[in-house]
Structures are given as structure tokens and as C-alpha cells.
Amino acid sequence: MEKHQKSCILLVFVILLHVACLSFSIGLQHRITWSIQPNKDFYTNWSNKHFFKIGDTLVFQFQSEFYNVLQVSKRDYDVCNGENTVQVFLNGPAVVALNREGVFYFICNFSNYCLFGLKISITVHRNFSVKPPFLQPASLPPASMQPPAPATVDSTQPPANINAPSNESENSKRSSGSVVTFSGWSWILCLVVFLVHY
């Protein structure tokens, strides 16, 4: 009877440990440098390479004197209208809690920056029921695809922070994968301990 009681306690411990490990995967932070980029589709491409879920946060890093972040509706996003905002962030870094499933739309309404591509839409998923894009095999562009023409930038604009995609986005990918791997291995380890004790 005592052996059965110890086994039950160990099983409860294993289940609690597994739940605790899974909780580490909640709340991933995605950082993005918010500035005019040479490629107008930079932020669309960045968003498509990341998997966002409820509980994550999006951190916009920007210089407050040159940029802002406005959360807007899809209609306002499409036409770069910053008059009917959901939220306004005037000081960087701006931290946005992704607290519901759906699509979030953000623009910058300084000058005509939004028209130059300084806007992003983020699709937030409920969980990992959709395979994260960074775990899917990359598709190659068609051979006939021409590189995009360089964007012309108004000389009255402040100098753009033209950065290569930062290692921060790579770190967020690694963090997510590491958490899932850690959770999987911890579950297996706990199961082995349970079986050895039983």
C-alpha cells in the first residue's frame, strides 16, 4: 500500500512538473526595430517569419523624436490613416501585450513613413495548433522573380536606421524552440523516473 501511495505522489509530481515546464512557453517577447527600411516589405516579411500566440509581447524599439506606433483597424492600416487609433505609443520602446487571438495592425503616422512600409500586421494564434512558420521548410522563390527596386526616400526624412534583421528575432525563435524541447525532455525524464520508482 505504501509503495502505491508513493507512486501516486510521484505521478502527481511528474504531472505538475510537466505543467510547470509548459508554462515557460507562455509569454515570448518579440523585439523589432521600428524604422524605415530599404525594403518596403521588410515588416511583412518579419511578421510572416514569426509565430505569435496569446500571452506574447511585441516590443517596438524606436526613437521617439522620429517615430511613433499606432494600433489601428485593418481599414486604417490599408490606407495608412492614423486618425482613428485603438492605441497610441509615443515613446520607445513600446510594449504591446498580445492578449487575444486575431490580427493586430500597427502603423507609424510620422510624415509619410507608413506609405514607405513602416507598418506591420501581427496574427496572434490561440496556441501551437498551427505549425510555427520557422519550423516549416522554407520555400524558394521562383527563378523568374526579380529583386525589388530600391525605394526612393524623401531627403527631408531623418536618417533611417537601416539594420540587417537583428539577432533578437533569431533569439526569439531559439527561445521558443528551446522551451518546447526542454518541456519534451523534462516529460520524458519524469516518465523514466516514475517507471524506475514503480
PDB file of C-alpha atoms in Angstrom:
ATOM      1  CA  MET A   1       0.000   0.000   0.000  1.00  0.00           C
ATOM      2  CA  GLU A   2       2.830   2.383   0.891  1.00  0.00           C
ATOM      3  CA  LYS A   3       4.511   1.710  -2.477  1.00  0.00           C
ATOM      4  CA  HIS A   4       1.247   2.536  -4.271  1.00  0.00           C
ATOM      5  CA  GLN A   5       0.913   5.796  -2.300  1.00  0.00           C
ATOM      6  CA  LYS A   6       4.488   6.822  -3.182  1.00  0.00           C
ATOM      7  CA  SER A   7       3.806   6.022  -6.824  1.00  0.00           C
ATOM      8  CA  CYS A   8       0.693   8.201  -6.813  1.00  0.00           C
ATOM      9  CA  ILE A   9       2.596  11.073  -5.205  1.00  0.00           C
ATOM     10  CA  LEU A  10       5.378  10.691  -7.763  1.00  0.00           C
ATOM     11  CA  LEU A  11       2.853  10.648 -10.620  1.00  0.00           C
ATOM     12  CA  VAL A  12       1.255  13.861  -9.330  1.00  0.00           C
ATOM     13  CA  PHE A  13       4.738  15.399  -9.087  1.00  0.00           C
ATOM     14  CA  VAL A  14       5.516  14.358 -12.678  1.00  0.00           C
ATOM     15  CA  ILE A  15       2.285  15.896 -13.955  1.00  0.00           C
ATOM     16  CA  LEU A  16       2.861  19.139 -12.029  1.00  0.00           C
ATOM     17  CA  LEU A  17       6.426  19.368 -13.309  1.00  0.00           C
ATOM     18  CA  HIS A  18       5.229  18.898 -16.871  1.00  0.00           C
ATOM     19  CA  VAL A  19       2.596  21.619 -16.473  1.00  0.00           C
ATOM     20  CA  ALA A  20       5.234  23.937 -14.995  1.00  0.00           C
ATOM     21  CA  CYS A  21       7.534  23.273 -17.953  1.00  0.00           C
ATOM     22  CA  LEU A  22       4.765  24.058 -20.415  1.00  0.00           C
ATOM     23  CA  SER A  23       4.076  27.353 -18.689  1.00  0.00           C
ATOM     24  CA  PHE A  24       7.556  28.564 -19.695  1.00  0.00           C
ATOM     25  CA  SER A  25       6.389  28.687 -23.312  1.00  0.00           C
ATOM     26  CA  ILE A  26       3.851  31.397 -22.488  1.00  0.00           C
ATOM     27  CA  GLY A  27       4.973  34.982 -22.805  1.00  0.00           C
ATOM     28  CA  LEU A  28       7.588  35.040 -25.545  1.00  0.00           C
ATOM     29  CA  GLN A  29       8.870  38.548 -26.230  1.00  0.00           C
ATOM     30  CA  HIS A  30       9.329  39.628 -29.857  1.00  0.00           C
ATOM     31  CA  ARG A  31      11.531  42.694 -30.375  1.00  0.00           C
ATOM     32  CA  ILE A  32      11.554  44.742 -33.540  1.00  0.00           C
ATOM     33  CA  THR A  33      13.481  47.849 -34.551  1.00  0.00           C
ATOM     34  CA  TRP A  34      10.830  50.291 -35.783  1.00  0.00           C
ATOM     35  CA  SER A  35      12.353  52.474 -38.504  1.00  0.00           C
ATOM     36  CA  ILE A  36      12.237  52.982 -42.250  1.00  0.00           C
ATOM     37  CA  GLN A  37      13.828  50.024 -44.023  1.00  0.00           C
ATOM     38  CA  PRO A  38      15.221  49.822 -47.578  1.00  0.00           C
ATOM     39  CA  ASN A  39      12.717  47.081 -48.434  1.00  0.00           C
ATOM     40  CA  LYS A  40       9.075  48.218 -48.229  1.00  0.00           C
ATOM     41  CA  ASP A  41       8.002  44.641 -47.363  1.00  0.00           C
ATOM     42  CA  PHE A  42      10.508  44.279 -44.518  1.00  0.00           C
ATOM     43  CA  TYR A  43       7.909  44.263 -41.731  1.00  0.00           C
ATOM     44  CA  THR A  44       5.504  41.997 -43.620  1.00  0.00           C
ATOM     45  CA  ASN A  45       8.346  39.528 -44.124  1.00  0.00           C
ATOM     46  CA  TRP A  46       9.396  39.844 -40.478  1.00  0.00           C
ATOM     47  CA  SER A  47       5.862  39.168 -39.255  1.00  0.00           C
ATOM     48  CA  ASN A  48       5.486  36.157 -41.551  1.00  0.00           C
ATOM     49  CA  LYS A  49       8.660  34.606 -40.106  1.00  0.00           C
ATOM     50  CA  HIS A  50       7.387  34.747 -36.511  1.00  0.00           C
ATOM     51  CA  PHE A  51       4.710  32.827 -34.656  1.00  0.00           C
ATOM     52  CA  PHE A  52       2.704  34.916 -32.201  1.00  0.00           C
ATOM     53  CA  LYS A  53       0.398  33.484 -29.563  1.00  0.00           C
ATOM     54  CA  ILE A  54      -1.757  34.820 -26.754  1.00  0.00           C
ATOM     55  CA  GLY A  55       0.461  35.927 -23.876  1.00  0.00           C
ATOM     56  CA  ASP A  56       3.357  37.080 -26.066  1.00  0.00           C
ATOM     57  CA  THR A  57       4.503  40.686 -26.152  1.00  0.00           C
ATOM     58  CA  LEU A  58       5.675  42.775 -29.064  1.00  0.00           C
ATOM     59  CA  VAL A  59       8.349  45.364 -28.287  1.00  0.00           C
ATOM     60  CA  PHE A  60       8.780  48.217 -30.764  1.00  0.00           C
ATOM     61  CA  GLN A  61      12.191  49.836 -30.354  1.00  0.00           C
ATOM     62  CA  PHE A  62      12.246  53.320 -31.861  1.00  0.00           C
ATOM     63  CA  GLN A  63      13.485  56.878 -31.425  1.00  0.00           C
ATOM     64  CA  SER A  64      10.570  58.897 -30.052  1.00  0.00           C
ATOM     65  CA  GLU A  65      11.545  62.089 -31.884  1.00  0.00           C
ATOM     66  CA  PHE A  66      11.289  60.413 -35.313  1.00  0.00           C
ATOM     67  CA  TYR A  67       8.716  57.628 -34.951  1.00  0.00           C
ATOM     68  CA  ASN A  68       5.571  56.510 -33.159  1.00  0.00           C
ATOM     69  CA  VAL A  69       3.428  53.378 -33.121  1.00  0.00           C
ATOM     70  CA  LEU A  70      -0.320  53.497 -33.626  1.00  0.00           C
ATOM     71  CA  GLN A  71      -2.577  50.480 -33.336  1.00  0.00           C
ATOM     72  CA  VAL A  72      -5.343  50.866 -35.917  1.00  0.00           C
ATOM     73  CA  SER A  73      -8.116  48.954 -37.685  1.00  0.00           C
ATOM     74  CA  LYS A  74      -7.469  46.971 -40.868  1.00  0.00           C
ATOM     75  CA  ARG A  75      -9.146  49.663 -42.967  1.00  0.00           C
ATOM     76  CA  ASP A  76      -6.922  52.382 -41.500  1.00  0.00           C
ATOM     77  CA  TYR A  77      -3.880  50.114 -41.833  1.00  0.00           C
ATOM     78  CA  ASP A  78      -4.544  49.596 -45.548  1.00  0.00           C
ATOM     79  CA  VAL A  79      -4.725  53.345 -46.267  1.00  0.00           C
ATOM     80  CA  CYS A  80      -2.191  54.464 -43.621  1.00  0.00           C
ATOM     81  CA  ASN A  81      -4.750  56.510 -41.681  1.00  0.00           C
ATOM     82  CA  GLY A  82      -3.703  57.387 -38.136  1.00  0.00           C
ATOM     83  CA  GLU A  83      -6.802  59.345 -37.103  1.00  0.00           C
ATOM     84  CA  ASN A  84      -8.909  56.520 -35.587  1.00  0.00           C
ATOM     85  CA  THR A  85      -6.475  54.762 -33.286  1.00  0.00           C
ATOM     86  CA  VAL A  86      -7.011  51.852 -30.932  1.00  0.00           C
ATOM     87  CA  GLN A  87      -3.796  52.625 -29.006  1.00  0.00           C
ATOM     88  CA  VAL A  88      -1.043  55.226 -29.362  1.00  0.00           C
ATOM     89  CA  PHE A  89       2.588  54.712 -28.332  1.00  0.00           C
ATOM     90  CA  LEU A  90       4.683  57.876 -28.476  1.00  0.00           C
ATOM     91  CA  ASN A  91       7.754  56.736 -26.537  1.00  0.00           C
ATOM     92  CA  GLY A  92      10.045  53.864 -27.401  1.00  0.00           C
ATOM     93  CA  PRO A  93      10.392  51.143 -26.543  1.00  0.00           C
ATOM     94  CA  ALA A  94       6.652  50.475 -26.775  1.00  0.00           C
ATOM     95  CA  VAL A  95       5.472  47.193 -25.288  1.00  0.00           C
ATOM     96  CA  VAL A  96       2.263  45.710 -26.677  1.00  0.00           C
ATOM     97  CA  ALA A  97       0.607  42.788 -24.912  1.00  0.00           C
ATOM     98  CA  LEU A  98      -0.823  40.314 -27.417  1.00  0.00           C
ATOM     99  CA  ASN A  99      -3.711  39.309 -25.193  1.00  0.00           C
ATOM    100  CA  ARG A 100      -6.242  37.946 -27.666  1.00  0.00           C
ATOM    101  CA  GLU A 101      -6.437  35.859 -30.788  1.00  0.00           C
ATOM    102  CA  GLY A 102      -6.731  37.790 -34.042  1.00  0.00           C
ATOM    103  CA  VAL A 103      -4.861  40.282 -36.179  1.00  0.00           C
ATOM    104  CA  PHE A 104      -3.272  43.421 -34.730  1.00  0.00           C
ATOM    105  CA  TYR A 105      -2.435  46.322 -37.085  1.00  0.00           C
ATOM    106  CA  PHE A 106       0.247  48.930 -36.382  1.00  0.00           C
ATOM    107  CA  ILE A 107       1.448  51.951 -38.366  1.00  0.00           C
ATOM    108  CA  CYS A 108       3.706  54.969 -37.942  1.00  0.00           C
ATOM    109  CA  ASN A 109       1.998  58.248 -38.829  1.00  0.00           C
ATOM    110  CA  PHE A 110       5.070  60.499 -38.826  1.00  0.00           C
ATOM    111  CA  SER A 111       5.303  62.170 -42.227  1.00  0.00           C
ATOM    112  CA  ASN A 112       4.525  59.570 -44.903  1.00  0.00           C
ATOM    113  CA  TYR A 113       6.510  56.770 -43.248  1.00  0.00           C
ATOM    114  CA  CYS A 114       3.597  54.339 -43.362  1.00  0.00           C
ATOM    115  CA  LEU A 115       3.497  54.660 -47.153  1.00  0.00           C
ATOM    116  CA  PHE A 116       7.200  53.740 -47.170  1.00  0.00           C
ATOM    117  CA  GLY A 117       6.334  50.468 -45.438  1.00  0.00           C
ATOM    118  CA  LEU A 118       6.541  51.451 -41.780  1.00  0.00           C
ATOM    119  CA  LYS A 119       3.524  49.343 -40.847  1.00  0.00           C
ATOM    120  CA  ILE A 120       3.029  45.793 -39.646  1.00  0.00           C
ATOM    121  CA  SER A 121       0.198  43.342 -39.085  1.00  0.00           C
ATOM    122  CA  ILE A 122       0.592  40.622 -36.467  1.00  0.00           C
ATOM    123  CA  THR A 123      -1.530  37.465 -36.431  1.00  0.00           C
ATOM    124  CA  VAL A 124      -1.928  36.102 -32.909  1.00  0.00           C
ATOM    125  CA  HIS A 125      -2.850  32.435 -32.513  1.00  0.00           C
ATOM    126  CA  ARG A 126      -4.511  30.731 -29.586  1.00  0.00           C
ATOM    127  CA  ASN A 127      -1.827  28.026 -29.283  1.00  0.00           C
ATOM    128  CA  PHE A 128       0.548  25.828 -31.266  1.00  0.00           C
ATOM    129  CA  SER A 129      -2.285  24.225 -33.266  1.00  0.00           C
ATOM    130  CA  VAL A 130      -0.837  25.988 -36.309  1.00  0.00           C
ATOM    131  CA  LYS A 131       2.737  24.982 -37.069  1.00  0.00           C
ATOM    132  CA  PRO A 132       5.055  27.941 -36.475  1.00  0.00           C
ATOM    133  CA  PRO A 133       6.462  29.225 -39.781  1.00  0.00           C
ATOM    134  CA  PHE A 134      10.069  28.874 -38.628  1.00  0.00           C
ATOM    135  CA  LEU A 135       9.514  25.124 -38.183  1.00  0.00           C
ATOM    136  CA  GLN A 136       8.205  24.696 -41.723  1.00  0.00           C
ATOM    137  CA  PRO A 137      10.566  24.086 -44.634  1.00  0.00           C
ATOM    138  CA  ALA A 138      11.433  27.308 -46.390  1.00  0.00           C
ATOM    139  CA  SER A 139      10.063  27.664 -49.881  1.00  0.00           C
ATOM    140  CA  LEU A 140      12.320  29.011 -52.589  1.00  0.00           C
ATOM    141  CA  PRO A 141      11.176  31.990 -54.652  1.00  0.00           C
ATOM    142  CA  PRO A 142      10.518  31.348 -58.339  1.00  0.00           C
ATOM    143  CA  ALA A 143      13.590  31.697 -60.544  1.00  0.00           C
ATOM    144  CA  SER A 144      11.864  34.379 -62.631  1.00  0.00           C
ATOM    145  CA  MET A 145      11.345  36.632 -59.618  1.00  0.00           C
ATOM    146  CA  GLN A 146      13.212  39.917 -59.947  1.00  0.00           C
ATOM    147  CA  PRO A 147      14.683  41.662 -56.900  1.00  0.00           C
ATOM    148  CA  PRO A 148      12.574  44.628 -55.754  1.00  0.00           C
ATOM    149  CA  ALA A 149      13.518  48.061 -56.992  1.00  0.00           C
ATOM    150  CA  PRO A 150      15.168  50.240 -54.360  1.00  0.00           C
ATOM    151  CA  ALA A 151      12.764  52.555 -52.556  1.00  0.00           C
ATOM    152  CA  THR A 152      13.153  56.280 -53.056  1.00  0.00           C
ATOM    153  CA  VAL A 153      13.289  58.124 -49.781  1.00  0.00           C
ATOM    154  CA  ASP A 154      12.413  61.767 -49.267  1.00  0.00           C
ATOM    155  CA  SER A 155      15.570  63.719 -48.418  1.00  0.00           C
ATOM    156  CA  THR A 156      13.668  65.617 -45.691  1.00  0.00           C
ATOM    157  CA  GLN A 157      13.321  62.433 -43.668  1.00  0.00           C
ATOM    158  CA  PRO A 158      15.618  61.651 -40.766  1.00  0.00           C
ATOM    159  CA  PRO A 159      18.307  59.089 -41.448  1.00  0.00           C
ATOM    160  CA  ALA A 160      16.821  55.636 -41.394  1.00  0.00           C
ATOM    161  CA  ASN A 161      18.149  53.002 -39.061  1.00  0.00           C
ATOM    162  CA  ILE A 162      18.918  50.561 -41.809  1.00  0.00           C
ATOM    163  CA  ASN A 163      19.767  47.456 -39.887  1.00  0.00           C
ATOM    164  CA  ALA A 164      20.016  43.921 -41.029  1.00  0.00           C
ATOM    165  CA  PRO A 165      17.427  41.724 -39.326  1.00  0.00           C
ATOM    166  CA  SER A 166      18.597  41.632 -35.752  1.00  0.00           C
ATOM    167  CA  ASN A 167      19.744  38.604 -33.851  1.00  0.00           C
ATOM    168  CA  GLU A 168      16.885  39.323 -31.459  1.00  0.00           C
ATOM    169  CA  SER A 169      14.421  37.734 -33.870  1.00  0.00           C
ATOM    170  CA  GLU A 170      16.701  34.709 -34.098  1.00  0.00           C
ATOM    171  CA  ASN A 171      16.860  34.634 -30.295  1.00  0.00           C
ATOM    172  CA  SER A 172      13.074  34.621 -30.032  1.00  0.00           C
ATOM    173  CA  LYS A 173      12.970  31.671 -32.420  1.00  0.00           C
ATOM    174  CA  ARG A 174      15.602  29.826 -30.404  1.00  0.00           C
ATOM    175  CA  SER A 175      13.860  30.618 -27.126  1.00  0.00           C
ATOM    176  CA  SER A 176      10.590  29.189 -28.354  1.00  0.00           C
ATOM    177  CA  GLY A 177      12.236  26.033 -29.684  1.00  0.00           C
ATOM    178  CA  SER A 178      14.320  25.620 -26.529  1.00  0.00           C
ATOM    179  CA  VAL A 179      11.256  25.829 -24.316  1.00  0.00           C
ATOM    180  CA  VAL A 180       9.407  23.224 -26.341  1.00  0.00           C
ATOM    181  CA  THR A 181      12.488  20.965 -26.352  1.00  0.00           C
ATOM    182  CA  PHE A 182      13.016  21.454 -22.609  1.00  0.00           C
ATOM    183  CA  SER A 183       9.369  20.647 -21.941  1.00  0.00           C
ATOM    184  CA  GLY A 184       9.522  17.487 -24.072  1.00  0.00           C
ATOM    185  CA  TRP A 185      12.724  16.214 -22.474  1.00  0.00           C
ATOM    186  CA  SER A 186      11.513  17.002 -18.959  1.00  0.00           C
ATOM    187  CA  TRP A 187       8.358  14.993 -19.605  1.00  0.00           C
ATOM    188  CA  ILE A 188      10.407  12.009 -20.803  1.00  0.00           C
ATOM    189  CA  LEU A 189      12.802  12.299 -17.852  1.00  0.00           C
ATOM    190  CA  CYS A 190       9.941  12.427 -15.363  1.00  0.00           C
ATOM    191  CA  LEU A 191       8.304   9.421 -17.001  1.00  0.00           C
ATOM    192  CA  VAL A 192      11.558   7.434 -16.743  1.00  0.00           C
ATOM    193  CA  VAL A 193      11.917   8.380 -13.063  1.00  0.00           C
ATOM    194  CA  PHE A 194       8.331   7.302 -12.459  1.00  0.00           C
ATOM    195  CA  LEU A 195       8.838   3.949 -14.195  1.00  0.00           C
ATOM    196  CA  VAL A 196      12.092   3.257 -12.331  1.00  0.00           C
ATOM    197  CA  HIS A 197      10.450   4.026  -8.982  1.00  0.00           C
ATOM    198  CA  TYR A 198       7.361   1.986  -9.778  1.00  0.00           C
TER     199      TYR A 198
END
